[in-house]
């Protein structure tokens, strides 16, 4: 039996805010909460990946308007995340129910790896300086500029290691399709840690990529009959409104504040999913 409409709306609204502000997508909050209140994990994944499309659409449009998202970099990385998402969603659909614990532990592992990487990132790296781009990144024109409202100045940046970033994003796409989370946490990590992009640009470009990745994965769940309209409708409404609110809060915050929030959310949800996979929480 599904939770009531207003409860789903409230949960998804909160998820939309967090997803937009951190670039991790609302699904990373939705799935743990939905499974906690009794929704089977595969239906939660299907609802999440559908709602992720709405989250990305609601937040990405504002970021593109404010010139925070780098569309060139985003479209390049989408070439790798889309086939990965289709492969990951296919694996999730054919996985027998008795092995659902694999999904829980996989979810937790993804969150913990991202949390560890960003926790030990060196201070003073909010706007990484790339002295010399590699040949591929330079040929693709992976650079940009945006206005930082919190410091009232223009920030120039260059991305690096485009080939390595693309390969990593294929793996991220598999995880996105498998877990229905948009994998914004990992997308941000790849752009931050491998491609050396500014935190705020990584977050906003992640939102731009998430929607296309989710659309590819959702087609597999839709074909498998795992999309429940009664569940998806309030969830999509909530995350869309939440994403709009979240984007307005993001542009007024410092990168360091976003990072602290990001780390807290990742750790809390990782611990919950471990308990769910171990059968401690039902």
PDB file of C-alpha atoms in Angstrom:
ATOM      1  CA  UNK A   1       0.000   0.000   0.000  1.00  0.00           C
ATOM      2  CA  UNK A   2       1.364   3.413  -0.999  1.00  0.00           C
ATOM      3  CA  UNK A   3       1.830   6.270   1.488  1.00  0.00           C
ATOM      4  CA  UNK A   4      -0.726   9.090   1.263  1.00  0.00           C
ATOM      5  CA  UNK A   5      -0.395  11.806  -1.366  1.00  0.00           C
ATOM      6  CA  UNK A   6       0.567  14.645   1.024  1.00  0.00           C
ATOM      7  CA  UNK A   7       3.313  12.580   2.680  1.00  0.00           C
ATOM      8  CA  UNK A   8       4.824  11.735  -0.704  1.00  0.00           C
ATOM      9  CA  UNK A   9       4.576  15.378  -1.711  1.00  0.00           C
ATOM     10  CA  UNK A  10       6.382  16.589   1.425  1.00  0.00           C
ATOM     11  CA  UNK A  11       9.125  13.977   1.128  1.00  0.00           C
ATOM     12  CA  UNK A  12       9.747  14.719  -2.533  1.00  0.00           C
ATOM     13  CA  UNK A  13       9.721  18.504  -1.967  1.00  0.00           C
ATOM     14  CA  UNK A  14      12.540  18.145   0.581  1.00  0.00           C
ATOM     15  CA  UNK A  15      14.404  15.808  -1.741  1.00  0.00           C
ATOM     16  CA  UNK A  16      14.095  18.313  -4.590  1.00  0.00           C
ATOM     17  CA  UNK A  17      15.609  21.115  -2.507  1.00  0.00           C
ATOM     18  CA  UNK A  18      18.564  18.995  -1.395  1.00  0.00           C
ATOM     19  CA  UNK A  19      19.081  17.561  -4.859  1.00  0.00           C
ATOM     20  CA  UNK A  20      19.195  20.970  -6.528  1.00  0.00           C
ATOM     21  CA  UNK A  21      21.424  22.608  -3.917  1.00  0.00           C
ATOM     22  CA  UNK A  22      24.015  19.828  -3.827  1.00  0.00           C
ATOM     23  CA  UNK A  23      23.858  18.625  -7.431  1.00  0.00           C
ATOM     24  CA  UNK A  24      23.271  15.035  -6.290  1.00  0.00           C
ATOM     25  CA  UNK A  25      19.699  14.784  -7.549  1.00  0.00           C
ATOM     26  CA  UNK A  26      16.585  14.242  -5.426  1.00  0.00           C
ATOM     27  CA  UNK A  27      16.673  10.476  -5.892  1.00  0.00           C
ATOM     28  CA  UNK A  28      19.524  10.058  -3.464  1.00  0.00           C
ATOM     29  CA  UNK A  29      17.162  11.233  -0.714  1.00  0.00           C
ATOM     30  CA  UNK A  30      13.960   9.729  -2.129  1.00  0.00           C
ATOM     31  CA  UNK A  31      15.008   6.095  -2.381  1.00  0.00           C
ATOM     32  CA  UNK A  32      16.128   5.617   1.244  1.00  0.00           C
ATOM     33  CA  UNK A  33      12.995   7.371   2.548  1.00  0.00           C
ATOM     34  CA  UNK A  34      10.570   5.568   0.221  1.00  0.00           C
ATOM     35  CA  UNK A  35      11.987   2.158   1.092  1.00  0.00           C
ATOM     36  CA  UNK A  36      11.856   3.082   4.780  1.00  0.00           C
ATOM     37  CA  UNK A  37       8.083   3.689   4.532  1.00  0.00           C
ATOM     38  CA  UNK A  38       7.432   0.403   2.749  1.00  0.00           C
ATOM     39  CA  UNK A  39       7.855   0.984  -0.999  1.00  0.00           C
ATOM     40  CA  UNK A  40       9.663  -1.968  -2.718  1.00  0.00           C
ATOM     41  CA  UNK A  41      13.125  -0.854  -3.772  1.00  0.00           C
ATOM     42  CA  UNK A  42      12.658  -1.468  -7.515  1.00  0.00           C
ATOM     43  CA  UNK A  43       9.488   0.648  -7.558  1.00  0.00           C
ATOM     44  CA  UNK A  44      11.310   3.295  -5.503  1.00  0.00           C
ATOM     45  CA  UNK A  45      14.164   3.273  -8.014  1.00  0.00           C
ATOM     46  CA  UNK A  46      11.736   3.612 -10.933  1.00  0.00           C
ATOM     47  CA  UNK A  47       9.892   6.512  -9.259  1.00  0.00           C
ATOM     48  CA  UNK A  48      13.181   8.145  -8.367  1.00  0.00           C
ATOM     49  CA  UNK A  49      14.635   7.998 -11.848  1.00  0.00           C
ATOM     50  CA  UNK A  50      11.413   9.444 -13.292  1.00  0.00           C
ATOM     51  CA  UNK A  51      11.402  12.258 -10.725  1.00  0.00           C
ATOM     52  CA  UNK A  52      15.074  12.938 -11.389  1.00  0.00           C
ATOM     53  CA  UNK A  53      14.079  14.125 -14.855  1.00  0.00           C
ATOM     54  CA  UNK A  54      11.808  16.718 -13.235  1.00  0.00           C
ATOM     55  CA  UNK A  55      14.464  17.734 -10.695  1.00  0.00           C
ATOM     56  CA  UNK A  56      17.040  18.316 -13.387  1.00  0.00           C
ATOM     57  CA  UNK A  57      14.599  20.226 -15.596  1.00  0.00           C
ATOM     58  CA  UNK A  58      13.563  22.496 -12.729  1.00  0.00           C
ATOM     59  CA  UNK A  59      17.075  23.365 -11.598  1.00  0.00           C
ATOM     60  CA  UNK A  60      19.120  23.098 -14.796  1.00  0.00           C
ATOM     61  CA  UNK A  61      17.076  25.755 -16.596  1.00  0.00           C
ATOM     62  CA  UNK A  62      17.877  28.325 -13.903  1.00  0.00           C
ATOM     63  CA  UNK A  63      21.572  27.427 -13.892  1.00  0.00           C
ATOM     64  CA  UNK A  64      21.799  27.717 -17.682  1.00  0.00           C
ATOM     65  CA  UNK A  65      20.083  31.111 -17.522  1.00  0.00           C
ATOM     66  CA  UNK A  66      22.590  32.321 -14.923  1.00  0.00           C
ATOM     67  CA  UNK A  67      25.467  30.862 -16.998  1.00  0.00           C
ATOM     68  CA  UNK A  68      26.640  28.628 -14.161  1.00  0.00           C
ATOM     69  CA  UNK A  69      26.277  25.367 -16.100  1.00  0.00           C
ATOM     70  CA  UNK A  70      28.849  24.600 -18.789  1.00  0.00           C
ATOM     71  CA  UNK A  71      26.709  23.204 -21.617  1.00  0.00           C
ATOM     72  CA  UNK A  72      29.675  22.191 -23.780  1.00  0.00           C
ATOM     73  CA  UNK A  73      31.180  20.048 -21.032  1.00  0.00           C
ATOM     74  CA  UNK A  74      27.768  18.690 -20.065  1.00  0.00           C
ATOM     75  CA  UNK A  75      26.908  17.513 -23.589  1.00  0.00           C
ATOM     76  CA  UNK A  76      30.313  15.864 -23.967  1.00  0.00           C
ATOM     77  CA  UNK A  77      29.884  13.905 -20.739  1.00  0.00           C
ATOM     78  CA  UNK A  78      26.313  12.882 -21.659  1.00  0.00           C
ATOM     79  CA  UNK A  79      27.716  10.798 -24.518  1.00  0.00           C
ATOM     80  CA  UNK A  80      29.134   8.490 -21.854  1.00  0.00           C
ATOM     81  CA  UNK A  81      26.443   8.581 -19.157  1.00  0.00           C
ATOM     82  CA  UNK A  82      23.522   7.690 -21.481  1.00  0.00           C
ATOM     83  CA  UNK A  83      24.732   4.229 -22.653  1.00  0.00           C
ATOM     84  CA  UNK A  84      25.906   3.545 -19.113  1.00  0.00           C
ATOM     85  CA  UNK A  85      22.460   4.358 -17.684  1.00  0.00           C
ATOM     86  CA  UNK A  86      20.706   2.011 -20.126  1.00  0.00           C
ATOM     87  CA  UNK A  87      23.062  -0.821 -19.164  1.00  0.00           C
ATOM     88  CA  UNK A  88      22.653  -0.174 -15.429  1.00  0.00           C
ATOM     89  CA  UNK A  89      18.840   0.001 -15.595  1.00  0.00           C
ATOM     90  CA  UNK A  90      18.739  -3.277 -17.502  1.00  0.00           C
ATOM     91  CA  UNK A  91      20.772  -4.975 -14.764  1.00  0.00           C
ATOM     92  CA  UNK A  92      18.430  -3.588 -12.072  1.00  0.00           C
ATOM     93  CA  UNK A  93      15.320  -4.859 -13.875  1.00  0.00           C
ATOM     94  CA  UNK A  94      16.566  -8.424 -14.368  1.00  0.00           C
ATOM     95  CA  UNK A  95      18.011  -8.757 -10.836  1.00  0.00           C
ATOM     96  CA  UNK A  96      15.873 -11.243  -8.795  1.00  0.00           C
ATOM     97  CA  UNK A  97      14.017  -9.791  -5.783  1.00  0.00           C
ATOM     98  CA  UNK A  98      15.884 -11.997  -3.320  1.00  0.00           C
ATOM     99  CA  UNK A  99      19.055 -10.153  -4.273  1.00  0.00           C
ATOM    100  CA  UNK A 100      17.674  -6.680  -3.522  1.00  0.00           C
ATOM    101  CA  UNK A 101      20.233  -6.348  -0.739  1.00  0.00           C
ATOM    102  CA  UNK A 102      22.818  -5.905  -3.498  1.00  0.00           C
ATOM    103  CA  UNK A 103      21.054  -2.690  -4.517  1.00  0.00           C
ATOM    104  CA  UNK A 104      21.058  -1.418  -0.927  1.00  0.00           C
ATOM    105  CA  UNK A 105      24.752  -2.124  -0.399  1.00  0.00           C
ATOM    106  CA  UNK A 106      25.668  -0.762  -3.840  1.00  0.00           C
ATOM    107  CA  UNK A 107      23.810   2.433  -3.002  1.00  0.00           C
ATOM    108  CA  UNK A 108      25.665   2.746   0.311  1.00  0.00           C
ATOM    109  CA  UNK A 109      29.048   2.053  -1.310  1.00  0.00           C
ATOM    110  CA  UNK A 110      28.541   4.783  -3.896  1.00  0.00           C
ATOM    111  CA  UNK A 111      27.655   7.300  -1.190  1.00  0.00           C
ATOM    112  CA  UNK A 112      30.585   6.390   1.062  1.00  0.00           C
ATOM    113  CA  UNK A 113      33.159   6.560  -1.730  1.00  0.00           C
ATOM    114  CA  UNK A 114      31.927  10.002  -2.749  1.00  0.00           C
ATOM    115  CA  UNK A 115      31.868  11.133   0.884  1.00  0.00           C
ATOM    116  CA  UNK A 116      35.456   9.984   1.495  1.00  0.00           C
ATOM    117  CA  UNK A 117      36.818  11.596  -1.642  1.00  0.00           C
ATOM    118  CA  UNK A 118      35.297  14.981  -0.918  1.00  0.00           C
ATOM    119  CA  UNK A 119      36.046  14.869   2.817  1.00  0.00           C
ATOM    120  CA  UNK A 120      39.793  14.637   2.203  1.00  0.00           C
ATOM    121  CA  UNK A 121      39.879  17.140  -0.597  1.00  0.00           C
ATOM    122  CA  UNK A 122      42.481  19.799   0.137  1.00  0.00           C
ATOM    123  CA  UNK A 123      41.374  23.149   1.456  1.00  0.00           C
ATOM    124  CA  UNK A 124      41.535  26.134  -0.836  1.00  0.00           C
ATOM    125  CA  UNK A 125      40.325  24.073  -3.790  1.00  0.00           C
ATOM    126  CA  UNK A 126      36.950  25.731  -4.349  1.00  0.00           C
ATOM    127  CA  UNK A 127      38.292  27.223  -7.590  1.00  0.00           C
ATOM    128  CA  UNK A 128      41.040  24.805  -8.759  1.00  0.00           C
ATOM    129  CA  UNK A 129      43.644  26.314 -11.052  1.00  0.00           C
ATOM    130  CA  UNK A 130      44.518  24.316 -14.155  1.00  0.00           C
ATOM    131  CA  UNK A 131      47.841  25.668 -15.383  1.00  0.00           C
ATOM    132  CA  UNK A 132      47.973  23.629 -18.585  1.00  0.00           C
ATOM    133  CA  UNK A 133      45.127  21.697 -20.222  1.00  0.00           C
ATOM    134  CA  UNK A 134      45.701  18.376 -21.944  1.00  0.00           C
ATOM    135  CA  UNK A 135      45.302  18.264 -25.721  1.00  0.00           C
ATOM    136  CA  UNK A 136      41.797  16.718 -25.761  1.00  0.00           C
ATOM    137  CA  UNK A 137      40.347  19.164 -23.234  1.00  0.00           C
ATOM    138  CA  UNK A 138      41.856  22.116 -25.079  1.00  0.00           C
ATOM    139  CA  UNK A 139      40.551  20.860 -28.458  1.00  0.00           C
ATOM    140  CA  UNK A 140      37.033  20.491 -26.992  1.00  0.00           C
ATOM    141  CA  UNK A 141      37.150  24.033 -25.587  1.00  0.00           C
ATOM    142  CA  UNK A 142      36.489  22.982 -21.993  1.00  0.00           C
ATOM    143  CA  UNK A 143      36.648  26.307 -20.203  1.00  0.00           C
ATOM    144  CA  UNK A 144      34.305  29.056 -19.075  1.00  0.00           C
ATOM    145  CA  UNK A 145      33.562  32.002 -16.824  1.00  0.00           C
ATOM    146  CA  UNK A 146      30.783  32.786 -14.343  1.00  0.00           C
ATOM    147  CA  UNK A 147      29.894  35.492 -11.843  1.00  0.00           C
ATOM    148  CA  UNK A 148      30.321  34.513  -8.173  1.00  0.00           C
ATOM    149  CA  UNK A 149      27.646  36.411  -6.258  1.00  0.00           C
ATOM    150  CA  UNK A 150      28.963  35.522  -2.818  1.00  0.00           C
ATOM    151  CA  UNK A 151      32.336  37.189  -3.542  1.00  0.00           C
ATOM    152  CA  UNK A 152      31.043  39.643  -6.175  1.00  0.00           C
ATOM    153  CA  UNK A 153      33.629  38.740  -8.807  1.00  0.00           C
ATOM    154  CA  UNK A 154      34.031  36.837 -12.076  1.00  0.00           C
ATOM    155  CA  UNK A 155      35.596  33.356 -11.913  1.00  0.00           C
ATOM    156  CA  UNK A 156      37.456  31.889 -14.899  1.00  0.00           C
ATOM    157  CA  UNK A 157      38.091  28.147 -15.036  1.00  0.00           C
ATOM    158  CA  UNK A 158      39.389  25.376 -17.280  1.00  0.00           C
ATOM    159  CA  UNK A 159      38.553  21.680 -17.201  1.00  0.00           C
ATOM    160  CA  UNK A 160      41.242  19.047 -17.654  1.00  0.00           C
ATOM    161  CA  UNK A 161      41.578  15.318 -18.428  1.00  0.00           C
ATOM    162  CA  UNK A 162      38.482  15.075 -20.635  1.00  0.00           C
ATOM    163  CA  UNK A 163      39.222  11.503 -21.743  1.00  0.00           C
ATOM    164  CA  UNK A 164      39.552  10.195 -18.184  1.00  0.00           C
ATOM    165  CA  UNK A 165      36.445  12.123 -17.193  1.00  0.00           C
ATOM    166  CA  UNK A 166      34.444  10.560 -20.023  1.00  0.00           C
ATOM    167  CA  UNK A 167      35.519   7.026 -19.098  1.00  0.00           C
ATOM    168  CA  UNK A 168      34.598   7.643 -15.457  1.00  0.00           C
ATOM    169  CA  UNK A 169      31.220   9.030 -16.496  1.00  0.00           C
ATOM    170  CA  UNK A 170      30.362   5.792 -18.318  1.00  0.00           C
ATOM    171  CA  UNK A 171      30.743   3.989 -14.993  1.00  0.00           C
ATOM    172  CA  UNK A 172      28.709   6.703 -13.290  1.00  0.00           C
ATOM    173  CA  UNK A 173      25.971   6.175 -15.886  1.00  0.00           C
ATOM    174  CA  UNK A 174      25.810   2.470 -15.026  1.00  0.00           C
ATOM    175  CA  UNK A 175      25.383   3.315 -11.345  1.00  0.00           C
ATOM    176  CA  UNK A 176      22.740   5.938 -12.181  1.00  0.00           C
ATOM    177  CA  UNK A 177      20.650   3.440 -14.131  1.00  0.00           C
ATOM    178  CA  UNK A 178      21.173   0.643 -11.608  1.00  0.00           C
ATOM    179  CA  UNK A 179      20.183   2.695  -8.555  1.00  0.00           C
ATOM    180  CA  UNK A 180      17.907   5.330 -10.104  1.00  0.00           C
ATOM    181  CA  UNK A 181      19.649   8.168  -8.297  1.00  0.00           C
ATOM    182  CA  UNK A 182      20.875  10.367 -11.125  1.00  0.00           C
ATOM    183  CA  UNK A 183      24.323   9.710  -9.580  1.00  0.00           C
ATOM    184  CA  UNK A 184      24.835  13.428  -9.153  1.00  0.00           C
ATOM    185  CA  UNK A 185      27.158  12.732  -6.228  1.00  0.00           C
ATOM    186  CA  UNK A 186      29.545  10.867  -8.499  1.00  0.00           C
ATOM    187  CA  UNK A 187      29.142  13.273 -11.404  1.00  0.00           C
ATOM    188  CA  UNK A 188      30.184  16.132  -9.136  1.00  0.00           C
ATOM    189  CA  UNK A 189      33.102  14.034  -7.839  1.00  0.00           C
ATOM    190  CA  UNK A 190      34.336  13.257 -11.361  1.00  0.00           C
ATOM    191  CA  UNK A 191      34.219  16.895 -12.402  1.00  0.00           C
ATOM    192  CA  UNK A 192      35.784  18.089  -9.148  1.00  0.00           C
ATOM    193  CA  UNK A 193      38.484  15.504  -8.615  1.00  0.00           C
ATOM    194  CA  UNK A 194      39.355  14.275 -12.112  1.00  0.00           C
ATOM    195  CA  UNK A 195      38.533  17.220 -14.373  1.00  0.00           C
ATOM    196  CA  UNK A 196      39.501  19.859 -11.776  1.00  0.00           C
ATOM    197  CA  UNK A 197      36.450  22.083 -12.202  1.00  0.00           C
ATOM    198  CA  UNK A 198      35.114  24.706  -9.798  1.00  0.00           C
ATOM    199  CA  UNK A 199      32.704  23.248  -7.185  1.00  0.00           C
ATOM    200  CA  UNK A 200      29.779  25.429  -8.175  1.00  0.00           C
ATOM    201  CA  UNK A 201      30.237  24.710 -11.904  1.00  0.00           C
ATOM    202  CA  UNK A 202      30.485  20.987 -11.154  1.00  0.00           C
ATOM    203  CA  UNK A 203      27.243  21.116  -9.168  1.00  0.00           C
ATOM    204  CA  UNK A 204      25.286  23.045 -11.774  1.00  0.00           C
ATOM    205  CA  UNK A 205      26.636  21.091 -14.750  1.00  0.00           C
ATOM    206  CA  UNK A 206      25.750  17.891 -12.880  1.00  0.00           C
ATOM    207  CA  UNK A 207      22.120  19.034 -12.769  1.00  0.00           C
ATOM    208  CA  UNK A 208      22.235  19.625 -16.517  1.00  0.00           C
ATOM    209  CA  UNK A 209      23.536  16.086 -17.164  1.00  0.00           C
ATOM    210  CA  UNK A 210      21.293  14.269 -14.687  1.00  0.00           C
ATOM    211  CA  UNK A 211      18.049  14.740 -16.628  1.00  0.00           C
ATOM    212  CA  UNK A 212      19.360  13.225 -19.858  1.00  0.00           C
ATOM    213  CA  UNK A 213      20.942  10.302 -17.996  1.00  0.00           C
ATOM    214  CA  UNK A 214      17.702   9.649 -16.090  1.00  0.00           C
ATOM    215  CA  UNK A 215      15.622   9.790 -19.258  1.00  0.00           C
ATOM    216  CA  UNK A 216      17.718   7.032 -20.797  1.00  0.00           C
ATOM    217  CA  UNK A 217      17.459   4.808 -17.722  1.00  0.00           C
ATOM    218  CA  UNK A 218      13.753   5.454 -17.108  1.00  0.00           C
ATOM    219  CA  UNK A 219      12.823   4.012 -20.512  1.00  0.00           C
ATOM    220  CA  UNK A 220      14.007   0.601 -19.303  1.00  0.00           C
ATOM    221  CA  UNK A 221      11.955   0.738 -16.075  1.00  0.00           C
ATOM    222  CA  UNK A 222       8.908   1.950 -18.001  1.00  0.00           C
ATOM    223  CA  UNK A 223       9.145  -0.962 -20.419  1.00  0.00           C
ATOM    224  CA  UNK A 224       9.438  -3.378 -17.467  1.00  0.00           C
ATOM    225  CA  UNK A 225       6.184  -2.089 -15.889  1.00  0.00           C
ATOM    226  CA  UNK A 226       7.861  -0.787 -12.717  1.00  0.00           C
ATOM    227  CA  UNK A 227       6.581   2.793 -13.017  1.00  0.00           C
ATOM    228  CA  UNK A 228       3.613   3.253 -10.628  1.00  0.00           C
ATOM    229  CA  UNK A 229       1.653   6.385 -11.604  1.00  0.00           C
ATOM    230  CA  UNK A 230       0.199   6.822  -8.103  1.00  0.00           C
ATOM    231  CA  UNK A 231       3.717   6.977  -6.727  1.00  0.00           C
ATOM    232  CA  UNK A 232       5.427   8.903  -9.509  1.00  0.00           C
ATOM    233  CA  UNK A 233       2.861  11.744  -9.835  1.00  0.00           C
ATOM    234  CA  UNK A 234       3.211  13.324  -6.348  1.00  0.00           C
ATOM    235  CA  UNK A 235       6.944  12.637  -6.329  1.00  0.00           C
ATOM    236  CA  UNK A 236       7.504  14.491  -9.603  1.00  0.00           C
ATOM    237  CA  UNK A 237       5.376  17.415  -8.424  1.00  0.00           C
ATOM    238  CA  UNK A 238       7.271  17.696  -5.151  1.00  0.00           C
ATOM    239  CA  UNK A 239      10.772  17.474  -6.560  1.00  0.00           C
ATOM    240  CA  UNK A 240      10.031  19.987  -9.314  1.00  0.00           C
ATOM    241  CA  UNK A 241       8.913  22.668  -6.860  1.00  0.00           C
ATOM    242  CA  UNK A 242      11.703  21.744  -4.452  1.00  0.00           C
ATOM    243  CA  UNK A 243      14.298  22.012  -7.219  1.00  0.00           C
ATOM    244  CA  UNK A 244      13.163  25.534  -8.080  1.00  0.00           C
ATOM    245  CA  UNK A 245      13.435  26.586  -4.423  1.00  0.00           C
ATOM    246  CA  UNK A 246      16.827  24.895  -4.122  1.00  0.00           C
ATOM    247  CA  UNK A 247      18.324  26.719  -7.097  1.00  0.00           C
ATOM    248  CA  UNK A 248      17.397  30.086  -5.637  1.00  0.00           C
ATOM    249  CA  UNK A 249      19.128  29.202  -2.390  1.00  0.00           C
ATOM    250  CA  UNK A 250      22.240  27.819  -4.106  1.00  0.00           C
ATOM    251  CA  UNK A 251      23.288  30.981  -5.930  1.00  0.00           C
ATOM    252  CA  UNK A 252      23.411  32.854  -2.608  1.00  0.00           C
ATOM    253  CA  UNK A 253      25.616  30.314  -0.834  1.00  0.00           C
ATOM    254  CA  UNK A 254      29.378  29.864  -0.725  1.00  0.00           C
ATOM    255  CA  UNK A 255      31.003  26.769  -2.186  1.00  0.00           C
ATOM    256  CA  UNK A 256      32.245  25.726   1.255  1.00  0.00           C
ATOM    257  CA  UNK A 257      28.692  25.774   2.649  1.00  0.00           C
ATOM    258  CA  UNK A 258      27.443  23.612  -0.224  1.00  0.00           C
ATOM    259  CA  UNK A 259      30.272  21.139   0.386  1.00  0.00           C
ATOM    260  CA  UNK A 260      29.502  20.757   4.113  1.00  0.00           C
ATOM    261  CA  UNK A 261      25.830  20.096   3.358  1.00  0.00           C
ATOM    262  CA  UNK A 262      26.817  17.650   0.635  1.00  0.00           C
ATOM    263  CA  UNK A 263      29.028  15.630   3.012  1.00  0.00           C
ATOM    264  CA  UNK A 264      26.399  15.490   5.763  1.00  0.00           C
ATOM    265  CA  UNK A 265      23.646  14.249   3.434  1.00  0.00           C
ATOM    266  CA  UNK A 266      25.903  11.602   1.872  1.00  0.00           C
ATOM    267  CA  UNK A 267      27.010  10.127   5.205  1.00  0.00           C
ATOM    268  CA  UNK A 268      23.525  10.052   6.744  1.00  0.00           C
ATOM    269  CA  UNK A 269      21.968   8.266   3.776  1.00  0.00           C
ATOM    270  CA  UNK A 270      24.859   5.818   3.401  1.00  0.00           C
ATOM    271  CA  UNK A 271      24.426   4.639   6.994  1.00  0.00           C
ATOM    272  CA  UNK A 272      20.689   4.202   6.480  1.00  0.00           C
ATOM    273  CA  UNK A 273      21.123   2.096   3.346  1.00  0.00           C
ATOM    274  CA  UNK A 274      23.673  -0.150   5.076  1.00  0.00           C
ATOM    275  CA  UNK A 275      21.150  -0.836   7.829  1.00  0.00           C
ATOM    276  CA  UNK A 276      18.456  -1.537   5.227  1.00  0.00           C
ATOM    277  CA  UNK A 277      20.657  -3.971   3.324  1.00  0.00           C
ATOM    278  CA  UNK A 278      21.638  -5.786   6.516  1.00  0.00           C
ATOM    279  CA  UNK A 279      17.971  -6.184   7.454  1.00  0.00           C
ATOM    280  CA  UNK A 280      18.220  -4.037  10.591  1.00  0.00           C
ATOM    281  CA  UNK A 281      15.619  -1.650   9.171  1.00  0.00           C
ATOM    282  CA  UNK A 282      12.504  -3.062   7.489  1.00  0.00           C
TER     283      UNK A 282
END
